[in-house]
PDB file of C-alpha atoms in Angstrom:
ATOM      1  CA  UNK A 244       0.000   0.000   0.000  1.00 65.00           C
ATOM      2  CA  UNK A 245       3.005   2.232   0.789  1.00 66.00           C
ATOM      3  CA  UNK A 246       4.030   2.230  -2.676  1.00 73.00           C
ATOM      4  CA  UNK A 247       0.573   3.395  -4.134  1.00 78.00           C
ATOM      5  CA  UNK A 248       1.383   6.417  -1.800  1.00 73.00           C
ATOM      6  CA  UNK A 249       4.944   6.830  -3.207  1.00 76.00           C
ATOM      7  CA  UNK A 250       4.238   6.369  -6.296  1.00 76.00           C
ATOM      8  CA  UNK A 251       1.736   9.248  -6.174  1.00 77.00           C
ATOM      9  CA  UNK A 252       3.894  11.284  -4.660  1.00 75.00           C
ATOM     10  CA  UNK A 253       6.618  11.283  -7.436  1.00 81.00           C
ATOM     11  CA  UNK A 254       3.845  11.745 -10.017  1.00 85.00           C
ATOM     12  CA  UNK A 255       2.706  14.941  -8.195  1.00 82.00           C
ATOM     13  CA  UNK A 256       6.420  16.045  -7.933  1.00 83.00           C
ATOM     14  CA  UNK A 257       6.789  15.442 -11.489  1.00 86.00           C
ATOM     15  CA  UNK A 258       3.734  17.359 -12.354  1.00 89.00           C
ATOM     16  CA  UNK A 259       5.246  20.171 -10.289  1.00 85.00           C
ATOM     17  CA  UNK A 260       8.635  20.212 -12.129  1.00 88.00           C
ATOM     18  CA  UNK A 261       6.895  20.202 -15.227  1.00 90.00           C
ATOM     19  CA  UNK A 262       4.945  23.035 -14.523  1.00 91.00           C
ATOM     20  CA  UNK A 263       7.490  25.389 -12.819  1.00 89.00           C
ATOM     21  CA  UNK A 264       9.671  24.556 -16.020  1.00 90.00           C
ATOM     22  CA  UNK A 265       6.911  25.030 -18.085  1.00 93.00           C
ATOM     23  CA  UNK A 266       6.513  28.907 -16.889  1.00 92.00           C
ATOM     24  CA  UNK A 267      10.148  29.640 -15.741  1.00 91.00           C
ATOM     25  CA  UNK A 268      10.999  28.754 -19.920  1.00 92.00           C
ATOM     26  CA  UNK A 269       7.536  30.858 -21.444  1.00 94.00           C
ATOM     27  CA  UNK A 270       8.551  33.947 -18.257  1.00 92.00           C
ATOM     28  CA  UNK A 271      12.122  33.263 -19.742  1.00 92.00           C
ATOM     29  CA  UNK A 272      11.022  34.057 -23.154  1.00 93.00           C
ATOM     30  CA  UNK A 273       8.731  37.088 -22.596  1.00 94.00           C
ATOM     31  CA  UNK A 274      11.263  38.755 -20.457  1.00 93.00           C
ATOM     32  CA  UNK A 275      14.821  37.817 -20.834  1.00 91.00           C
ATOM     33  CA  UNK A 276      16.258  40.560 -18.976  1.00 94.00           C
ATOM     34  CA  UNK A 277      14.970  38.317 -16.110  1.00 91.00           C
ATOM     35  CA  UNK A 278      16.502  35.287 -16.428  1.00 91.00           C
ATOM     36  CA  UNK A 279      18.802  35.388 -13.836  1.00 90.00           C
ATOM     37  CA  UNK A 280      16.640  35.661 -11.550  1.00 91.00           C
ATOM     38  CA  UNK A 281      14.155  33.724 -12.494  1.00 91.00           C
ATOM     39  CA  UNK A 282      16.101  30.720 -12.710  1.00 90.00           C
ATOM     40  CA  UNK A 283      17.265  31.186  -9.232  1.00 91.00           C
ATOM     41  CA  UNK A 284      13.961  30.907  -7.980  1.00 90.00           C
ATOM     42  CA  UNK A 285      13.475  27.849 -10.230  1.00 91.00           C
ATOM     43  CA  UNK A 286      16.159  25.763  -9.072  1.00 92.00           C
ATOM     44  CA  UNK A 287      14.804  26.630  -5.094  1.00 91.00           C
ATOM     45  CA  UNK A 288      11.412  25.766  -5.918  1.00 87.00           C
ATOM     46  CA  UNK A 289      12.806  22.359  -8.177  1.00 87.00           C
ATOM     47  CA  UNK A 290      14.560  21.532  -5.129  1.00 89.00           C
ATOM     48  CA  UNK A 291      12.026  22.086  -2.644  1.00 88.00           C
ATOM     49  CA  UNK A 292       9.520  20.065  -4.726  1.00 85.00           C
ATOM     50  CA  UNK A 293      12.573  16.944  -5.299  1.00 85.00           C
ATOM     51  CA  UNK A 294      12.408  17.440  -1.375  1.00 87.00           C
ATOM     52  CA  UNK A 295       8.918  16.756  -0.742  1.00 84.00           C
ATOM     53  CA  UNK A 296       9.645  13.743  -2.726  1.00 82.00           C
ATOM     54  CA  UNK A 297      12.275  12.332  -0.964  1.00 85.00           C
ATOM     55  CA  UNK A 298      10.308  12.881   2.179  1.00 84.00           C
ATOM     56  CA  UNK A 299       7.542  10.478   0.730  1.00 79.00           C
ATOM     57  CA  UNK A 300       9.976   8.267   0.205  1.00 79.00           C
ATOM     58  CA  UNK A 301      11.086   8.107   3.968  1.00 83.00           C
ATOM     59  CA  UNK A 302       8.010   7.696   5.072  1.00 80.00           C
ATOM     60  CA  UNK A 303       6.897   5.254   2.659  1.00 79.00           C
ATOM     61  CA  UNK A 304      10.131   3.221   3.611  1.00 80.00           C
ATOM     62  CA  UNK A 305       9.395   4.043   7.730  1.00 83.00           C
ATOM     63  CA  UNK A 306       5.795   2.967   7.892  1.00 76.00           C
ATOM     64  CA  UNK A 307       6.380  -0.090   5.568  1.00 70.00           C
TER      65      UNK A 307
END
């Protein structure tokens, strides 16, 4: 059962990813006086998201 919930988990962090990279890259293109910036905030919010993740994971793994 722990795997359903770990396996949702990494889809909903992959939908995540997809999405910020989906806006950082069309933000990227509108404005690319901003890219600096914006990809700064990207990679925090990609690795707060890969974070969550890994936390599943744990948990999966701790109440298995």
């Amino acid at each position: 059962m722990g795997v359903i919930g770990y396996g949702l988990g990494v889809i909903g962090a992959g939908i995540g990813i997809g999405l910020a990279a989906y806006g950082a890259t069309t933000s990227m293109a509108r404005q690319p006086e901003v890219q600096g910036r914006l990809f700064t905030v990207f990679i925090l919010g990609s690795a707060f998201v890969e974070a969550l993740a890994l936390i599943g994971f744990v948990v999966t793994l701790i109440a298995s």
